[in-house]
Amino acid sequence: MPEPEHHERHRRFLRAFTSHEPAVRAFVRRLVPTRADADDVLQEVSIVLWEKFDEFRPDGDFRAWACGIARYKVLAWLRDKGRDRLVLNSEVVEMLANESLQAESHLEQQRLALESCFEKIPSEQRDLLAGAYRQNVKIQDVAARSGRSVGGFYQWLHRMRKLLLECIGRELAEEPLS
C-alpha cells in the first residue's frame, strides 16, 4: 500500500477508535464489576484492535467490530478471575453482552438526538446547562452565574431537562429504530 494511503488509513482508524471508544468503554463497563477492571479490559481491547489493524475496514461498523473483540476480552478476563466470587459466570456475561449490544444501537440514537437537541439551545443557556454537569462544580456558582437563586436555577434546570427530553422524543420519533 502506498505510504499516503497507509497514512490515511491510520488516520481513519484513529478517528473511528476515538469516536467509538466511549461506547466500547460503556459496553465493557456494563460487564465487569469495577472501573479499574473496565480500564484493564479496554486496554487489552485497544491492543487487539491495533494488532488487527489489517482487518480494519474504513467503511465497516467499527463499533460492532470493537464490541465483538471487547466481548471476548471480557470473557477471557472472567475466565482469569473465575476464582473471585464477585465475578459473574460466563453465561450471565454472555446474556448481558447480547442485551448490551442490542441496546447499543438505541443508546447511540439517543445520544445523537441529545447532541442535536443540545445544539438547538441558545449558547448562553447551553453553557449554563453544561456547567451544571461538570465534575466538582458547585451548583451555587453556576446559579450565581445565571443570575438565579439556587432554587430558581434548579427549576430552570428541570425545565431545560424536560425540553431536552421532549426534543429527543421528537427526534427519535422521526427516525425509525434500527
PDB file of C-alpha atoms in Angstrom:
ATOM      1  CA  MET A   1       0.000   0.000   0.000  1.00  0.00           C
ATOM      2  CA  PRO A   2       1.474   3.399  -0.913  1.00  0.00           C
ATOM      3  CA  GLU A   3       2.550   5.493   2.089  1.00  0.00           C
ATOM      4  CA  PRO A   4      -0.107   8.257   1.740  1.00  0.00           C
ATOM      5  CA  GLU A   5      -2.909   5.649   1.575  1.00  0.00           C
ATOM      6  CA  HIS A   6      -1.456   3.800   4.549  1.00  0.00           C
ATOM      7  CA  HIS A   7      -1.193   7.074   6.484  1.00  0.00           C
ATOM      8  CA  GLU A   8      -4.796   7.978   5.630  1.00  0.00           C
ATOM      9  CA  ARG A   9      -5.956   4.524   6.736  1.00  0.00           C
ATOM     10  CA  HIS A  10      -4.219   5.039  10.094  1.00  0.00           C
ATOM     11  CA  ARG A  11      -5.948   8.397  10.467  1.00  0.00           C
ATOM     12  CA  ARG A  12      -9.358   6.851   9.747  1.00  0.00           C
ATOM     13  CA  PHE A  13      -8.674   4.067  12.233  1.00  0.00           C
ATOM     14  CA  LEU A  14      -7.748   6.549  14.949  1.00  0.00           C
ATOM     15  CA  ARG A  15     -10.793   8.691  14.165  1.00  0.00           C
ATOM     16  CA  ALA A  16     -13.067   5.646  14.383  1.00  0.00           C
ATOM     17  CA  PHE A  17     -11.364   4.468  17.572  1.00  0.00           C
ATOM     18  CA  THR A  18     -11.647   7.805  19.366  1.00  0.00           C
ATOM     19  CA  SER A  19     -15.223   8.261  18.161  1.00  0.00           C
ATOM     20  CA  HIS A  20     -16.395   4.847  19.376  1.00  0.00           C
ATOM     21  CA  GLU A  21     -14.146   4.405  22.423  1.00  0.00           C
ATOM     22  CA  PRO A  22     -16.775   5.785  24.877  1.00  0.00           C
ATOM     23  CA  ALA A  23     -19.376   3.303  23.592  1.00  0.00           C
ATOM     24  CA  VAL A  24     -16.924   0.389  23.809  1.00  0.00           C
ATOM     25  CA  ARG A  25     -15.907   1.517  27.306  1.00  0.00           C
ATOM     26  CA  ALA A  26     -19.590   1.664  28.333  1.00  0.00           C
ATOM     27  CA  PHE A  27     -20.123  -1.808  26.860  1.00  0.00           C
ATOM     28  CA  VAL A  28     -17.191  -3.214  28.855  1.00  0.00           C
ATOM     29  CA  ARG A  29     -18.219  -1.313  31.980  1.00  0.00           C
ATOM     30  CA  ARG A  30     -21.643  -2.975  31.913  1.00  0.00           C
ATOM     31  CA  LEU A  31     -19.993  -6.409  32.008  1.00  0.00           C
ATOM     32  CA  VAL A  32     -17.261  -6.062  34.627  1.00  0.00           C
ATOM     33  CA  PRO A  33     -17.664  -5.017  38.256  1.00  0.00           C
ATOM     34  CA  THR A  34     -15.343  -2.024  38.604  1.00  0.00           C
ATOM     35  CA  ARG A  35     -13.997   0.876  36.573  1.00  0.00           C
ATOM     36  CA  ALA A  36     -10.461  -0.374  37.151  1.00  0.00           C
ATOM     37  CA  ASP A  37     -11.437  -3.755  35.685  1.00  0.00           C
ATOM     38  CA  ALA A  38     -13.049  -1.991  32.718  1.00  0.00           C
ATOM     39  CA  ASP A  39      -9.885   0.053  32.193  1.00  0.00           C
ATOM     40  CA  ASP A  40      -7.795  -3.133  32.162  1.00  0.00           C
ATOM     41  CA  VAL A  41     -10.117  -4.873  29.705  1.00  0.00           C
ATOM     42  CA  LEU A  42     -10.346  -1.795  27.477  1.00  0.00           C
ATOM     43  CA  GLN A  43      -6.564  -1.606  27.340  1.00  0.00           C
ATOM     44  CA  GLU A  44      -6.484  -5.208  26.100  1.00  0.00           C
ATOM     45  CA  VAL A  45      -9.229  -4.432  23.573  1.00  0.00           C
ATOM     46  CA  SER A  46      -7.214  -1.472  22.280  1.00  0.00           C
ATOM     47  CA  ILE A  47      -4.146  -3.653  21.812  1.00  0.00           C
ATOM     48  CA  VAL A  48      -6.119  -6.282  19.903  1.00  0.00           C
ATOM     49  CA  LEU A  49      -7.766  -3.643  17.705  1.00  0.00           C
ATOM     50  CA  TRP A  50      -4.342  -2.291  16.833  1.00  0.00           C
ATOM     51  CA  GLU A  51      -2.953  -5.776  16.204  1.00  0.00           C
ATOM     52  CA  LYS A  52      -5.910  -6.405  13.870  1.00  0.00           C
ATOM     53  CA  PHE A  53      -5.387  -3.145  12.017  1.00  0.00           C
ATOM     54  CA  ASP A  54      -5.106  -5.072   8.727  1.00  0.00           C
ATOM     55  CA  GLU A  55      -8.718  -6.228   9.250  1.00  0.00           C
ATOM     56  CA  PHE A  56      -9.942  -2.649   9.770  1.00  0.00           C
ATOM     57  CA  ARG A  57     -12.498  -1.616   7.127  1.00  0.00           C
ATOM     58  CA  PRO A  58     -12.900   2.167   6.975  1.00  0.00           C
ATOM     59  CA  ASP A  59     -16.456   1.753   5.681  1.00  0.00           C
ATOM     60  CA  GLY A  60     -17.319  -1.011   8.161  1.00  0.00           C
ATOM     61  CA  ASP A  61     -19.083  -0.875  11.513  1.00  0.00           C
ATOM     62  CA  PHE A  62     -16.142  -0.109  13.823  1.00  0.00           C
ATOM     63  CA  ARG A  63     -18.316  -0.139  16.941  1.00  0.00           C
ATOM     64  CA  ALA A  64     -19.667  -3.638  16.257  1.00  0.00           C
ATOM     65  CA  TRP A  65     -16.153  -4.875  15.481  1.00  0.00           C
ATOM     66  CA  ALA A  66     -14.714  -3.360  18.660  1.00  0.00           C
ATOM     67  CA  CYS A  67     -17.594  -4.571  20.838  1.00  0.00           C
ATOM     68  CA  GLY A  68     -17.138  -8.081  19.443  1.00  0.00           C
ATOM     69  CA  ILE A  69     -13.491  -8.013  20.468  1.00  0.00           C
ATOM     70  CA  ALA A  70     -14.453  -6.493  23.816  1.00  0.00           C
ATOM     71  CA  ARG A  71     -16.914  -9.302  24.398  1.00  0.00           C
ATOM     72  CA  TYR A  72     -14.172 -11.920  24.011  1.00  0.00           C
ATOM     73  CA  LYS A  73     -11.778  -9.920  26.177  1.00  0.00           C
ATOM     74  CA  VAL A  74     -14.407  -9.695  28.927  1.00  0.00           C
ATOM     75  CA  LEU A  75     -14.930 -13.459  28.740  1.00  0.00           C
ATOM     76  CA  ALA A  76     -11.150 -14.004  28.926  1.00  0.00           C
ATOM     77  CA  TRP A  77     -10.963 -11.633  31.882  1.00  0.00           C
ATOM     78  CA  LEU A  78     -13.820 -13.559  33.509  1.00  0.00           C
ATOM     79  CA  ARG A  79     -12.009 -16.856  32.967  1.00  0.00           C
ATOM     80  CA  ASP A  80      -8.852 -15.424  34.526  1.00  0.00           C
ATOM     81  CA  LYS A  81     -10.763 -14.021  37.508  1.00  0.00           C
ATOM     82  CA  GLY A  82     -13.011 -17.081  37.816  1.00  0.00           C
ATOM     83  CA  ARG A  83     -11.931 -17.834  41.338  1.00  0.00           C
ATOM     84  CA  ASP A  84     -13.155 -14.484  42.580  1.00  0.00           C
ATOM     85  CA  ARG A  85     -16.694 -14.797  43.938  1.00  0.00           C
ATOM     86  CA  LEU A  86     -17.552 -11.254  42.851  1.00  0.00           C
ATOM     87  CA  VAL A  87     -17.277 -12.148  39.175  1.00  0.00           C
ATOM     88  CA  LEU A  88     -20.344 -13.139  37.163  1.00  0.00           C
ATOM     89  CA  ASN A  89     -20.315 -16.504  35.472  1.00  0.00           C
ATOM     90  CA  SER A  90     -19.724 -16.628  31.720  1.00  0.00           C
ATOM     91  CA  GLU A  91     -23.366 -17.444  30.842  1.00  0.00           C
ATOM     92  CA  VAL A  92     -24.585 -14.330  32.613  1.00  0.00           C
ATOM     93  CA  VAL A  93     -21.895 -12.241  30.914  1.00  0.00           C
ATOM     94  CA  GLU A  94     -22.908 -13.684  27.517  1.00  0.00           C
ATOM     95  CA  MET A  95     -26.534 -12.778  28.194  1.00  0.00           C
ATOM     96  CA  LEU A  96     -25.601  -9.273  29.349  1.00  0.00           C
ATOM     97  CA  ALA A  97     -23.303  -8.815  26.341  1.00  0.00           C
ATOM     98  CA  ASN A  98     -26.102  -9.788  23.948  1.00  0.00           C
ATOM     99  CA  GLU A  99     -28.561  -7.430  25.615  1.00  0.00           C
ATOM    100  CA  SER A 100     -25.978  -4.690  25.740  1.00  0.00           C
ATOM    101  CA  LEU A 101     -25.225  -4.997  22.027  1.00  0.00           C
ATOM    102  CA  GLN A 102     -28.934  -4.829  21.236  1.00  0.00           C
ATOM    103  CA  ALA A 103     -29.344  -1.745  23.397  1.00  0.00           C
ATOM    104  CA  GLU A 104     -26.216  -0.115  21.970  1.00  0.00           C
ATOM    105  CA  SER A 105     -27.863   0.984  18.744  1.00  0.00           C
ATOM    106  CA  HIS A 106     -30.746   2.616  20.591  1.00  0.00           C
ATOM    107  CA  LEU A 107     -28.365   4.299  23.030  1.00  0.00           C
ATOM    108  CA  GLU A 108     -26.375   5.717  20.113  1.00  0.00           C
ATOM    109  CA  GLN A 109     -29.551   7.109  18.555  1.00  0.00           C
ATOM    110  CA  GLN A 110     -30.479   8.688  21.885  1.00  0.00           C
ATOM    111  CA  ARG A 111     -27.002  10.171  22.227  1.00  0.00           C
ATOM    112  CA  LEU A 112     -27.136  11.652  18.728  1.00  0.00           C
ATOM    113  CA  ALA A 113     -30.615  13.058  19.391  1.00  0.00           C
ATOM    114  CA  LEU A 114     -29.367  14.599  22.643  1.00  0.00           C
ATOM    115  CA  GLU A 115     -26.444  16.214  20.805  1.00  0.00           C
ATOM    116  CA  SER A 116     -28.791  17.576  18.150  1.00  0.00           C
ATOM    117  CA  CYS A 117     -31.240  18.935  20.730  1.00  0.00           C
ATOM    118  CA  PHE A 118     -28.430  20.360  22.857  1.00  0.00           C
ATOM    119  CA  GLU A 119     -27.140  22.302  19.843  1.00  0.00           C
ATOM    120  CA  LYS A 120     -30.578  23.889  19.410  1.00  0.00           C
ATOM    121  CA  ILE A 121     -30.341  25.575  22.818  1.00  0.00           C
ATOM    122  CA  PRO A 122     -29.026  29.171  22.751  1.00  0.00           C
ATOM    123  CA  SER A 123     -25.302  29.176  23.544  1.00  0.00           C
ATOM    124  CA  GLU A 124     -25.559  31.057  26.854  1.00  0.00           C
ATOM    125  CA  GLN A 125     -28.132  28.596  28.191  1.00  0.00           C
ATOM    126  CA  ARG A 126     -26.161  25.689  26.748  1.00  0.00           C
ATOM    127  CA  ASP A 127     -23.068  26.838  28.659  1.00  0.00           C
ATOM    128  CA  LEU A 128     -25.034  27.030  31.909  1.00  0.00           C
ATOM    129  CA  LEU A 129     -26.570  23.632  31.326  1.00  0.00           C
ATOM    130  CA  ALA A 130     -23.195  22.044  30.587  1.00  0.00           C
ATOM    131  CA  GLY A 131     -21.692  23.885  33.546  1.00  0.00           C
ATOM    132  CA  ALA A 132     -24.210  22.308  35.899  1.00  0.00           C
ATOM    133  CA  TYR A 133     -22.942  18.840  34.972  1.00  0.00           C
ATOM    134  CA  ARG A 134     -19.197  19.436  35.141  1.00  0.00           C
ATOM    135  CA  GLN A 135     -17.269  17.470  37.735  1.00  0.00           C
ATOM    136  CA  ASN A 136     -16.570  19.177  41.033  1.00  0.00           C
ATOM    137  CA  VAL A 137     -18.798  22.131  40.182  1.00  0.00           C
ATOM    138  CA  LYS A 138     -20.708  23.906  42.908  1.00  0.00           C
ATOM    139  CA  ILE A 139     -24.267  24.422  41.762  1.00  0.00           C
ATOM    140  CA  GLN A 140     -24.324  27.671  43.766  1.00  0.00           C
ATOM    141  CA  ASP A 141     -21.602  29.044  41.474  1.00  0.00           C
ATOM    142  CA  VAL A 142     -23.469  28.106  38.301  1.00  0.00           C
ATOM    143  CA  ALA A 143     -26.716  29.505  39.742  1.00  0.00           C
ATOM    144  CA  ALA A 144     -24.963  32.783  40.584  1.00  0.00           C
ATOM    145  CA  ARG A 145     -23.518  32.943  37.070  1.00  0.00           C
ATOM    146  CA  SER A 146     -27.032  32.542  35.687  1.00  0.00           C
ATOM    147  CA  GLY A 147     -28.362  35.355  37.866  1.00  0.00           C
ATOM    148  CA  ARG A 148     -30.792  32.982  39.610  1.00  0.00           C
ATOM    149  CA  SER A 149     -31.137  31.752  43.153  1.00  0.00           C
ATOM    150  CA  VAL A 150     -30.152  28.116  43.711  1.00  0.00           C
ATOM    151  CA  GLY A 151     -33.832  27.142  43.893  1.00  0.00           C
ATOM    152  CA  GLY A 152     -34.606  29.134  40.760  1.00  0.00           C
ATOM    153  CA  PHE A 153     -31.666  27.549  38.975  1.00  0.00           C
ATOM    154  CA  TYR A 154     -32.869  24.048  39.871  1.00  0.00           C
ATOM    155  CA  GLN A 155     -36.321  24.943  38.481  1.00  0.00           C
ATOM    156  CA  TRP A 156     -34.716  26.257  35.279  1.00  0.00           C
ATOM    157  CA  LEU A 157     -32.586  23.106  35.094  1.00  0.00           C
ATOM    158  CA  HIS A 158     -35.704  20.954  35.480  1.00  0.00           C
ATOM    159  CA  ARG A 159     -37.438  22.858  32.642  1.00  0.00           C
ATOM    160  CA  MET A 160     -34.360  22.521  30.398  1.00  0.00           C
ATOM    161  CA  ARG A 161     -34.124  18.774  31.010  1.00  0.00           C
ATOM    162  CA  LYS A 162     -37.841  18.451  30.246  1.00  0.00           C
ATOM    163  CA  LEU A 163     -37.405  20.422  26.994  1.00  0.00           C
ATOM    164  CA  LEU A 164     -34.430  18.259  26.023  1.00  0.00           C
ATOM    165  CA  LEU A 165     -36.380  15.087  26.774  1.00  0.00           C
ATOM    166  CA  GLU A 166     -39.299  16.269  24.625  1.00  0.00           C
ATOM    167  CA  CYS A 167     -36.914  17.246  21.807  1.00  0.00           C
ATOM    168  CA  ILE A 168     -35.187  13.841  21.985  1.00  0.00           C
ATOM    169  CA  GLY A 169     -38.571  12.139  21.830  1.00  0.00           C
ATOM    170  CA  ARG A 170     -39.473  14.122  18.691  1.00  0.00           C
ATOM    171  CA  GLU A 171     -36.119  13.396  17.049  1.00  0.00           C
ATOM    172  CA  LEU A 172     -36.370   9.664  17.775  1.00  0.00           C
ATOM    173  CA  ALA A 173     -39.959   9.563  16.523  1.00  0.00           C
ATOM    174  CA  GLU A 174     -38.762  10.981  13.200  1.00  0.00           C
ATOM    175  CA  GLU A 175     -36.083   8.303  12.882  1.00  0.00           C
ATOM    176  CA  PRO A 176     -37.072   4.643  12.943  1.00  0.00           C
ATOM    177  CA  LEU A 177     -35.106   2.479  15.367  1.00  0.00           C
ATOM    178  CA  SER A 178     -32.690   0.048  13.804  1.00  0.00           C
TER     179      SER A 178
END
